[in-house]
mmCIF file of C-alpha atoms and ligand atoms in Angstrom:
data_model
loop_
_atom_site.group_PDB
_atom_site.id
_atom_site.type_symbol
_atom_site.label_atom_id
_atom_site.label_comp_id
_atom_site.label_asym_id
_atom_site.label_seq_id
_atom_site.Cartn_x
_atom_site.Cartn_y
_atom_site.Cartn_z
ATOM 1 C CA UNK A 27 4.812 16.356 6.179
ATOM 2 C CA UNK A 28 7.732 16.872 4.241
ATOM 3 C CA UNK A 29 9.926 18.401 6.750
ATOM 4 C CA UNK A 30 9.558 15.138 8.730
ATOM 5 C CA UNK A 31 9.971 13.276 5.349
ATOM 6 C CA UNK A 32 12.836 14.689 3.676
ATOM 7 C CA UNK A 33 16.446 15.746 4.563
ATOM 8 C CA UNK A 34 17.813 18.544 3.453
ATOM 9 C CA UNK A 35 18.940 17.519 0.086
ATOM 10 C CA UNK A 36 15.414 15.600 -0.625
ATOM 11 C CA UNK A 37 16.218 12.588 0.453
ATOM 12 C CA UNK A 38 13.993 10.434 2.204
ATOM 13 C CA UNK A 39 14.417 10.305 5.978
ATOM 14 C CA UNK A 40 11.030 8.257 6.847
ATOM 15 C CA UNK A 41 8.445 6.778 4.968
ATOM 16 C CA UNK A 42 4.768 8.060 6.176
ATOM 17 C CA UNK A 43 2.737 9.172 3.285
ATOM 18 C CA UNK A 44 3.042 9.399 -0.288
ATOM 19 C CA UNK A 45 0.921 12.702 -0.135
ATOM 20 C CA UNK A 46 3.368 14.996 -1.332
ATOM 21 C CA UNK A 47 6.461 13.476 -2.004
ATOM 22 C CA UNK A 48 8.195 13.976 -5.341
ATOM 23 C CA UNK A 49 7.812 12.759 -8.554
ATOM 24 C CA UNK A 50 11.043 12.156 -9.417
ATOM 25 C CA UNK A 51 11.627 10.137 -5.502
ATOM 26 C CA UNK A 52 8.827 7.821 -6.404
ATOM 27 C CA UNK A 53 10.464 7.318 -9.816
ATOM 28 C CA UNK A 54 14.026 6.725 -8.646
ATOM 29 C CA UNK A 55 12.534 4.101 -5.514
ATOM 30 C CA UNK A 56 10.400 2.170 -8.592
ATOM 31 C CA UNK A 57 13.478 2.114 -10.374
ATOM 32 C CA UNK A 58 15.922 1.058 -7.404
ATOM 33 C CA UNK A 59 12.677 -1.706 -7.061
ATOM 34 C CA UNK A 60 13.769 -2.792 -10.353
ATOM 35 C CA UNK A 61 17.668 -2.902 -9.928
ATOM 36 C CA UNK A 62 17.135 -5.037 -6.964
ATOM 37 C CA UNK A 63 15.121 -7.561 -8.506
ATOM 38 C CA UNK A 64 18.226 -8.240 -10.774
ATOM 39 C CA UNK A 65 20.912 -7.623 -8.366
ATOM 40 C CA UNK A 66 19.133 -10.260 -6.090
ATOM 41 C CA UNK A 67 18.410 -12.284 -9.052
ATOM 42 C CA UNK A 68 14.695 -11.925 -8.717
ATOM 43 C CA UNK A 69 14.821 -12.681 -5.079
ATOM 44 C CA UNK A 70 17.224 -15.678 -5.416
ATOM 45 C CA UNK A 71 20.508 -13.944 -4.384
ATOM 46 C CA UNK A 72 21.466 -12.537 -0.421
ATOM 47 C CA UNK A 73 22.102 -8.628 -0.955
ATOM 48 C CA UNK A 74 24.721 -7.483 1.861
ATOM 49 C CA UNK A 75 23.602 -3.719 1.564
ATOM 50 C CA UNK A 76 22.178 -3.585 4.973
ATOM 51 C CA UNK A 77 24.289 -5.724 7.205
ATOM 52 C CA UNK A 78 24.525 -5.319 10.233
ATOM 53 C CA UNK A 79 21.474 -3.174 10.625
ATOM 54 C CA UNK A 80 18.044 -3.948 12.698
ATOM 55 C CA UNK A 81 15.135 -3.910 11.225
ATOM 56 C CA UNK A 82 11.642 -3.830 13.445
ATOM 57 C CA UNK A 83 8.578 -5.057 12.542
ATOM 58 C CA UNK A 84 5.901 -3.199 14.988
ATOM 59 C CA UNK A 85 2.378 -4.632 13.518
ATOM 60 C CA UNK A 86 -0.191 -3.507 16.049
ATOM 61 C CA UNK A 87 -2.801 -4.931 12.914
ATOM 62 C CA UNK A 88 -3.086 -8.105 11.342
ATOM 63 C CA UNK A 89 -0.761 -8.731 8.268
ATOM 64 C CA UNK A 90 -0.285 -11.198 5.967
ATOM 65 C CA UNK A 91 1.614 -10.036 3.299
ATOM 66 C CA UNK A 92 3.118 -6.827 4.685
ATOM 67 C CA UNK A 93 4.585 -8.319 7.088
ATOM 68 C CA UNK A 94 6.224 -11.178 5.432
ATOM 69 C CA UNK A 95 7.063 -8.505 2.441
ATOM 70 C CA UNK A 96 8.998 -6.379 4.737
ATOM 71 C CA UNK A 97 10.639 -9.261 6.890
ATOM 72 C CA UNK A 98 11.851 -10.614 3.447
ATOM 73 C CA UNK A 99 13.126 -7.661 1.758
ATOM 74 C CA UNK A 100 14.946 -6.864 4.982
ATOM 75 C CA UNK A 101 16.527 -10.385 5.477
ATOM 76 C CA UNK A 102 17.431 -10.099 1.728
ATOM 77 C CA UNK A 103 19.060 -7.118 2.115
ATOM 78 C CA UNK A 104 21.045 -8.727 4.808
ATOM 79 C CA UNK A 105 19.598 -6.871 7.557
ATOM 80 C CA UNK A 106 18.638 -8.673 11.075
ATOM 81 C CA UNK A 107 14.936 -8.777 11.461
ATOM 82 C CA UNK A 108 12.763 -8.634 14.836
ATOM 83 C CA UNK A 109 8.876 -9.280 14.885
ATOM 84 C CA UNK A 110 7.333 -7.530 17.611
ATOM 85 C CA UNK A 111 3.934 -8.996 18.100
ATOM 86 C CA UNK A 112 1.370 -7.285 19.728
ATOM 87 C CA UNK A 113 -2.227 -8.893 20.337
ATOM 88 C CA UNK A 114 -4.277 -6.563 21.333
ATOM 89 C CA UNK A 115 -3.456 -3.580 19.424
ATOM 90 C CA UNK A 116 -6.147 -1.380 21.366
ATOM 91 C CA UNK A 117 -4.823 -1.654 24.599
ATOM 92 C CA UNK A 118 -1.515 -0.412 23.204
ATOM 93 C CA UNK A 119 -1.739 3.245 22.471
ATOM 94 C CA UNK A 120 -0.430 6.564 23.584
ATOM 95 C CA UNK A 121 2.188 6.698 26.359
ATOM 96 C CA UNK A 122 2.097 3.520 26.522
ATOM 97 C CA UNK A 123 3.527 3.364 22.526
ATOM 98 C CA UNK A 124 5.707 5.989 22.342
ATOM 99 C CA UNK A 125 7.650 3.986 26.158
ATOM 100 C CA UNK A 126 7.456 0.884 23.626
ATOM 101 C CA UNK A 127 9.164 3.205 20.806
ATOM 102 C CA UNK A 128 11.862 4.494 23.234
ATOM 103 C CA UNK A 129 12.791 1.167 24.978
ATOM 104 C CA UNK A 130 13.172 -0.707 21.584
ATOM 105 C CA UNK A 131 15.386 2.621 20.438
ATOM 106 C CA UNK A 132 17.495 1.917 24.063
ATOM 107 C CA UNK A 133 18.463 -1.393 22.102
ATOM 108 C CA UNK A 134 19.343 0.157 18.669
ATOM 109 C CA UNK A 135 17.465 -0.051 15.906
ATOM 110 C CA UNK A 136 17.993 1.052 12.840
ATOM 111 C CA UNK A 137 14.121 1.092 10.734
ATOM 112 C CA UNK A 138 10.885 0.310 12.629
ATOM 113 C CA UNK A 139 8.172 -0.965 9.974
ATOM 114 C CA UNK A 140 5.014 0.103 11.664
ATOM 115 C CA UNK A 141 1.040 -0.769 11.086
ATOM 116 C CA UNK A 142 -1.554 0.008 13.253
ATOM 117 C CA UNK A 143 -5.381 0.763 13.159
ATOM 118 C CA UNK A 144 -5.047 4.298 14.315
ATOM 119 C CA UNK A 145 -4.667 7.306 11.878
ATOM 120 C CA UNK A 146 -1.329 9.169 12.477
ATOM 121 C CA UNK A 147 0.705 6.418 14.517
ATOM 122 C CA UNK A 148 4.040 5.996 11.835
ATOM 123 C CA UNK A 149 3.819 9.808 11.752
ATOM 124 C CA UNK A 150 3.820 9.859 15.332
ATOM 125 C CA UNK A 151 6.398 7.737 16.446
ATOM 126 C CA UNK A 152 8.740 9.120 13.639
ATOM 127 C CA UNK A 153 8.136 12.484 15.517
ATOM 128 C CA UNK A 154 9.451 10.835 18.833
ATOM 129 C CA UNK A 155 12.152 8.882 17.377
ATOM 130 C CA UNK A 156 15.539 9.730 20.218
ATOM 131 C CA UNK A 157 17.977 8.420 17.324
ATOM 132 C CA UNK A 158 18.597 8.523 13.754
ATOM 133 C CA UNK A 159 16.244 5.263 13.435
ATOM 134 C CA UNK A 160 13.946 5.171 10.403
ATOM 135 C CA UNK A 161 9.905 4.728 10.242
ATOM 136 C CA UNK A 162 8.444 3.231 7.637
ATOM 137 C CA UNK A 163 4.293 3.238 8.078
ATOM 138 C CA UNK A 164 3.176 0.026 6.919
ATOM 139 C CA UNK A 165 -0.574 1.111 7.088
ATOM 140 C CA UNK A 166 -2.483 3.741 9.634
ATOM 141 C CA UNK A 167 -6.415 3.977 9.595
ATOM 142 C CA UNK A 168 -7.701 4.416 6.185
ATOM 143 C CA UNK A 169 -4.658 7.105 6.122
ATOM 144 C CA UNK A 170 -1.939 5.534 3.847
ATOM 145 C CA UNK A 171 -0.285 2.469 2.772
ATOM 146 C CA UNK A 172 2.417 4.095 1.051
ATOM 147 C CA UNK A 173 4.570 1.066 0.235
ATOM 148 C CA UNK A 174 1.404 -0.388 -1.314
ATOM 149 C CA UNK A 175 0.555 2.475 -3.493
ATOM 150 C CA UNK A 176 4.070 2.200 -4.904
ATOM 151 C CA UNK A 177 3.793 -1.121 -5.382
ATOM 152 C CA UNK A 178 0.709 -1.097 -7.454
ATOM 153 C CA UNK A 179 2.143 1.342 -9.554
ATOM 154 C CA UNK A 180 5.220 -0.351 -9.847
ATOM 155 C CA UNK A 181 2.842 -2.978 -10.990
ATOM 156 C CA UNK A 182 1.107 -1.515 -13.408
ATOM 157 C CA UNK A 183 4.486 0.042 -14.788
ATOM 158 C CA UNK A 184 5.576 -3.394 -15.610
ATOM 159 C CA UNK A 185 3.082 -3.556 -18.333
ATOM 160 C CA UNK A 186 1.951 -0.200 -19.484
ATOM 161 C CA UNK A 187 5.036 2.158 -19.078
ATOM 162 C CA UNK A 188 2.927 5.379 -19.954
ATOM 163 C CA UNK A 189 1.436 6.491 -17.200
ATOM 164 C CA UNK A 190 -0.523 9.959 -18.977
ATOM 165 C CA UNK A 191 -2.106 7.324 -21.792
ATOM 166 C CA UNK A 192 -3.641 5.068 -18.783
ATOM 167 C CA UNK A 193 -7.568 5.257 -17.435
ATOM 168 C CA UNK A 194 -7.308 3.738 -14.035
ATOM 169 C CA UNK A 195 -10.268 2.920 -11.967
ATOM 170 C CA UNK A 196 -10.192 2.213 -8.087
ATOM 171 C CA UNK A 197 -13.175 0.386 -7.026
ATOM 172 C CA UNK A 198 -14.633 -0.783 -3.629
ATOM 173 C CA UNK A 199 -14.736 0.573 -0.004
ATOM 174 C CA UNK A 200 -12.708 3.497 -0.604
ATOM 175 C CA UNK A 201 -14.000 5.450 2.029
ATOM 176 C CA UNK A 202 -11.846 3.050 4.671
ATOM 177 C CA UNK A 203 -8.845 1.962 2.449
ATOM 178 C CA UNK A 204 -5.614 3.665 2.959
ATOM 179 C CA UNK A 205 -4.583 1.639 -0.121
ATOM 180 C CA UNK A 206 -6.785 3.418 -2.220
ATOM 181 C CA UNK A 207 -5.853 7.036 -0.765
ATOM 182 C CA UNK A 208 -1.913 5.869 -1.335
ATOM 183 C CA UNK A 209 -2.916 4.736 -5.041
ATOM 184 C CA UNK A 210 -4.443 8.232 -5.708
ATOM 185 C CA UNK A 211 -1.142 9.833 -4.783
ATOM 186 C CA UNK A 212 0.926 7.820 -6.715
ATOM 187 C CA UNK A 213 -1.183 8.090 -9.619
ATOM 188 C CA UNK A 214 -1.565 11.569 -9.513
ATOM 189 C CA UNK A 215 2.367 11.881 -8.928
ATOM 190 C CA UNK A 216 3.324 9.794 -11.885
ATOM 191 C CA UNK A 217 0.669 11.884 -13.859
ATOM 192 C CA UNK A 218 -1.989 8.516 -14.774
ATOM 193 C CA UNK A 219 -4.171 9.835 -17.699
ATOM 194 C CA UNK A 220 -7.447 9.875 -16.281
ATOM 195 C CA UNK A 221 -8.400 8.503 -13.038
ATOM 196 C CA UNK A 222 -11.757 7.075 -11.507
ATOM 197 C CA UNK A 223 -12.615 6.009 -8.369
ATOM 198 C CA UNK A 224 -16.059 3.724 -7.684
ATOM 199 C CA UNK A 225 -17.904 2.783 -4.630
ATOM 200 C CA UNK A 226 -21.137 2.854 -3.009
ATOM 201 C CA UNK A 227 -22.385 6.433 -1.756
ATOM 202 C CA UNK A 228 -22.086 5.517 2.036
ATOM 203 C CA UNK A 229 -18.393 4.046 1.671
ATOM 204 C CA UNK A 230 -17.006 7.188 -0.483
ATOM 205 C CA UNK A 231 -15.458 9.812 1.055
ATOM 206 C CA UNK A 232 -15.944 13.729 0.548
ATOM 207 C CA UNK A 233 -15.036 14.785 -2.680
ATOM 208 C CA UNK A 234 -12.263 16.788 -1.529
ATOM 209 C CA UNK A 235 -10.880 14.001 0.185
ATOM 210 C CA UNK A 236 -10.163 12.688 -3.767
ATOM 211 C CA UNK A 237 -8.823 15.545 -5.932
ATOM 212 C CA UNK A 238 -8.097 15.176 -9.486
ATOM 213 C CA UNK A 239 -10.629 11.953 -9.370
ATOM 214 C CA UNK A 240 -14.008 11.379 -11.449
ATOM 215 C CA UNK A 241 -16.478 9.521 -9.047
ATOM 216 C CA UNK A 242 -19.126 6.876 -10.070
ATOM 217 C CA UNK A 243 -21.598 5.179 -8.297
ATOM 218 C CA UNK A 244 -22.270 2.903 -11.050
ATOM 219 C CA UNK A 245 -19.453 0.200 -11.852
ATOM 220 C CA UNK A 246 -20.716 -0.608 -15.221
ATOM 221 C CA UNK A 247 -20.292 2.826 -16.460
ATOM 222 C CA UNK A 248 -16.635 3.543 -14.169
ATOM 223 C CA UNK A 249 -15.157 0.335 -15.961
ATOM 224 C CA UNK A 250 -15.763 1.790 -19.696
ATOM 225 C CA UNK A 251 -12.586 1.241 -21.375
ATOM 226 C CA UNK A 252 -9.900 1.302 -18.403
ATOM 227 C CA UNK A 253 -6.257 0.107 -18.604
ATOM 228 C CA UNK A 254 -6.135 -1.064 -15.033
ATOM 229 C CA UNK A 255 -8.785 -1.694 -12.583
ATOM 230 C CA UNK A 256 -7.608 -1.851 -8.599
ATOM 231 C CA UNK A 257 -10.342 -3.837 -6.415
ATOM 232 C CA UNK A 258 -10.613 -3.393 -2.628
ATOM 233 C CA UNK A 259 -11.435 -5.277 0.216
ATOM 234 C CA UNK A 260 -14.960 -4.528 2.049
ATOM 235 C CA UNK A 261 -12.879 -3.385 5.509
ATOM 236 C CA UNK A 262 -15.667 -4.641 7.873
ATOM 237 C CA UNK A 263 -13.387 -4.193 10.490
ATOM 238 C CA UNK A 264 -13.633 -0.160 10.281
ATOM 239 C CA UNK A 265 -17.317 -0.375 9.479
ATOM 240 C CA UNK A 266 -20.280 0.547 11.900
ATOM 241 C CA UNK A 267 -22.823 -2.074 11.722
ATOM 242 C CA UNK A 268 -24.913 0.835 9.574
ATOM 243 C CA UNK A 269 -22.553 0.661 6.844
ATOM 244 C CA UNK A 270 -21.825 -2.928 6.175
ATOM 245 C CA UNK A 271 -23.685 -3.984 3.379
ATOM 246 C CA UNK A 272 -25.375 -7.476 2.390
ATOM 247 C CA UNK A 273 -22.119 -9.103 0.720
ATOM 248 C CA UNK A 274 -24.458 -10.688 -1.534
ATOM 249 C CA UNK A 275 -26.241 -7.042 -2.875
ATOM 250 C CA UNK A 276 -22.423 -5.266 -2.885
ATOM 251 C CA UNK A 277 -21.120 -8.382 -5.227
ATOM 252 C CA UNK A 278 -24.198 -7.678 -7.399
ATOM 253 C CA UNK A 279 -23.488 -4.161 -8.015
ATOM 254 C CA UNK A 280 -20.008 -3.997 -7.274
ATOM 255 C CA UNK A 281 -18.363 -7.560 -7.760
ATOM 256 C CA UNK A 282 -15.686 -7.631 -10.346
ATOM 257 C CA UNK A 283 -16.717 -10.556 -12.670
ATOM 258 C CA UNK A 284 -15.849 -11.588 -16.508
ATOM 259 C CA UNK A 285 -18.952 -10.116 -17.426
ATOM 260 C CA UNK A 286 -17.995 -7.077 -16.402
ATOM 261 C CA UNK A 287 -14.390 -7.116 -16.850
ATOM 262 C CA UNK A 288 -14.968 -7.463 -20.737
ATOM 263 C CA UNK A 289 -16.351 -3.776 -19.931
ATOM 264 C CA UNK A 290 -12.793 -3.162 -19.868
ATOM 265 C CA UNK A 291 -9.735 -2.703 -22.680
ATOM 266 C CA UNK A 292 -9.391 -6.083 -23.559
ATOM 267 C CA UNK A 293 -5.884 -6.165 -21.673
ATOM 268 C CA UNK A 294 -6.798 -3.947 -19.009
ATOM 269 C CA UNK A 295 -4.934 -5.496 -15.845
ATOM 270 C CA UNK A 296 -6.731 -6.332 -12.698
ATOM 271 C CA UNK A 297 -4.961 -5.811 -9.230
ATOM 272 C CA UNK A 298 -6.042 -5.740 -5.491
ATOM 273 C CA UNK A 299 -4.019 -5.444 -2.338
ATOM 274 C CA UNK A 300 -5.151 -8.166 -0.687
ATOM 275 C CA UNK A 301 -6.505 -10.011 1.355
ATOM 276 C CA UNK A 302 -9.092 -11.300 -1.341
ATOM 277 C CA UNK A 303 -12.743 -12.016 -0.123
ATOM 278 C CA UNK A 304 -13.867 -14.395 -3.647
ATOM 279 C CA UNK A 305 -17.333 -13.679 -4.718
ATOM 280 C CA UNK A 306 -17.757 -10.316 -2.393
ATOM 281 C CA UNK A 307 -15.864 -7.790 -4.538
ATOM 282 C CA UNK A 308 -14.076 -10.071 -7.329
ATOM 283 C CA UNK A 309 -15.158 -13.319 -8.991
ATOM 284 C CA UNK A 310 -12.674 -16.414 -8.675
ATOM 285 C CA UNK A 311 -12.400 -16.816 -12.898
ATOM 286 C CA UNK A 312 -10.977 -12.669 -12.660
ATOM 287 C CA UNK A 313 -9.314 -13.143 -10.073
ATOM 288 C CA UNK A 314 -7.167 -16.673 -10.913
ATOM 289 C CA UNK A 315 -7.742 -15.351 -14.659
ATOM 290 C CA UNK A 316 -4.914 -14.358 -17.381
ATOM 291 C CA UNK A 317 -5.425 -10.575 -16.284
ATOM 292 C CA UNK A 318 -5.195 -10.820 -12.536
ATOM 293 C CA UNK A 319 -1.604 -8.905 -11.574
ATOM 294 C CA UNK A 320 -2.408 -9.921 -7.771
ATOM 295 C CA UNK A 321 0.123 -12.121 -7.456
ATOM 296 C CA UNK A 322 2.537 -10.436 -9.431
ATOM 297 C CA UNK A 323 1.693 -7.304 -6.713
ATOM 298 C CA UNK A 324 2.772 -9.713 -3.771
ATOM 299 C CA UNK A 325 6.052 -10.277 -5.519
ATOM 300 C CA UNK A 326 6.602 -6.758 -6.347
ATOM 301 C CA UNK A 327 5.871 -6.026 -3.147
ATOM 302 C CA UNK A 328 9.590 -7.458 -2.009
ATOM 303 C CA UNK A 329 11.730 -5.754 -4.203
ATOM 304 C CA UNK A 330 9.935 -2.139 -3.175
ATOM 305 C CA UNK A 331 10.361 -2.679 0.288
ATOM 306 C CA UNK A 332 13.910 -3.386 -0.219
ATOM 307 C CA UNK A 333 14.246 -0.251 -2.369
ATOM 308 C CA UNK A 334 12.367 1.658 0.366
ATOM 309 C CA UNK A 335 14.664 0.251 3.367
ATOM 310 C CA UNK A 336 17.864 0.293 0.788
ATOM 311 C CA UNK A 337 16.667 3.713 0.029
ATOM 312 C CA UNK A 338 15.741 5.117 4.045
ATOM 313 C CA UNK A 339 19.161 3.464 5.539
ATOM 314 C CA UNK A 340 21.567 5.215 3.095
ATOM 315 C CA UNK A 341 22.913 2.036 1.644
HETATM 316 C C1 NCD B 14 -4.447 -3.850 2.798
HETATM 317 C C2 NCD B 14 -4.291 -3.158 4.116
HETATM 318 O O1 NCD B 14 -4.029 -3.795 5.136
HETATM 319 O O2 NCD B 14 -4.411 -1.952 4.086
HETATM 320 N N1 NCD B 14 -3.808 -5.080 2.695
HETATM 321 C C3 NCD B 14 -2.467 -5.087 2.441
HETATM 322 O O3 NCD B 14 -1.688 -4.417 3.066
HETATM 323 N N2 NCD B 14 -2.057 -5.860 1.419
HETATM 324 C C4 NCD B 14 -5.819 -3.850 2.318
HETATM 325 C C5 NCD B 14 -6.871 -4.561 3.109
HETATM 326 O O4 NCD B 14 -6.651 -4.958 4.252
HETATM 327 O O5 NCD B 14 -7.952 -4.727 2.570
#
């Protein structure tokens, strides 16, 4: 994936998949994150760095904060924005994509910001990109959410610099969450301490799918003295009806609430991607409490997607 990732001097042509990518490229876009939020005076000041260019927004998914993330850090960067909203993202697939791809491309674009609900897509169209345009996946399947991962670790960098002295515990449906598979690579990358990852048997993946992770089934004994702790969303929405489980019996077992979070270091942070379902896999006190991070992840969120677009158009 590389070769489709990087140029030849390592830099980063399109954004698919953290899998892979080097330590020192996550490092320099979390830093770049950083620069911008200064340079744009935490969001406050118009950057010119990308005018003139087109960015498109191709979300074949729902998206809240994605969306708006990416249409802000591109506006901020002073780049034109389009939204291209498609409502029925399974009638939109194959030929029928890759025509979309081309005929947006016949009207120059510079970046296309892609989600969708099948595995592969960003990864696909970047393969059938005509120009020098840019993809950056925005979410595939339970694939990879790679601007999210490096938001959550920008996150967690704000507070706890150290990556190799941090126990960091991903909890939830893991087994559907591209988040959580983009967390694990930029965890591993920036060389986290010890890392755990929780969930119930039928909405874990296959070991191998989670190398260099210790697994638990129990979230009592997985929340033992972490730094961080990332909760997920139950993602009904990929779920057969077999696997979607009583909300009420997953919150008792695997419901983040003070209770449990005093399991915890007494600091440890608390982050999820969003969206939030309250009282199905976190409580409202954790969640709205002094160690919730997730709306400090929304507003990191910006200045890494302008890094990423800063960083993928050459400015
Ligand atoms: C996540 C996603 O869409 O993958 N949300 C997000 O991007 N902030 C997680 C989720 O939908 O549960």
């Amino acid at each position: 994936m590389n070769a489709l990732q990087l140029d030849a001097q390592q830099r980063l042509r399109h954004l698919i998949t953290l899998d892979g990518l080097p330590r020192e490229l996550l490092l320099r876009l979390l830093d770049r994150a950083d620069a911008l939020r200064g340079a744009s005076a935490g969001g406050t000041r118009r950057l010119d760095l990308l005018a003139g260019r087109t960015v498109m927004n191709l979300f074949f998914e729902p998206s809240t904060r994605t969306r708006t993330s990416f249409d802000l850090a591109a506006k901020r960067l002073g780049a034109d924005v389009l939204n291209f909203d498609i409502a029925s993202s399974s009638t939109v697939k194959g030929e029928s994509l890759i025509d979309t791809l081309h005929t947006l491309e016949a009207m120059h674009c510079d970046a296309f910001v892609v989600r969708h609900r099948e595995n592969g897509t960003a990864e696909t169209l970047a393969r059938h990109l005509r120009s020098a345009a840019r993809v950056v996946n925005a979410g595939d399947g339970n694939h990879a959410h790679p601007t999210q991962g490096l938001l959550d670790v920008l996150t967690i960098r704000r507070h706890r610099p150290d990556f190799a002295e941090l126990t960091v515990l991903i909890c939830g449906d893991i087994l559907h969450s591209r988040v959580a598979r983009s967390d694990i690579h930029a965890l591993r990358a920036l060389g986290v301490g010890e890392l755990r990852v929780c969930g119930p048997a039928n909405l874990m993946p296959a070991p191998a799918e989670l190398p260099g992770c210790r697994l638990f089934d129990d979230f009592d004994t997985a929340l033992a003295g972490v730094d961080a702790v990332i909760m997920l969303r139950l993602q009904k929405e990929r779920m057969s009806l077999a696997q979607v489980p009583s909300e009420q019996a997953y919150y008792a077992r695997y419901g983040l609430d003070p209770r449990r979070l005093r399991l915890a270091r007494p600091d440890a942070l608390v982050l999820h991607p969003g969206p939030i379902n309250r009282e199905v896999e976190i409580a409202s006190p954790v969640a709205d409490g002094a160690q919730s991070r997730i709306l400090e992840q929304v507003e990191n969120g910006v200045f890494l997607r302008m890094a990423v677009l800063a960083e993928l158009l050459g400015a």
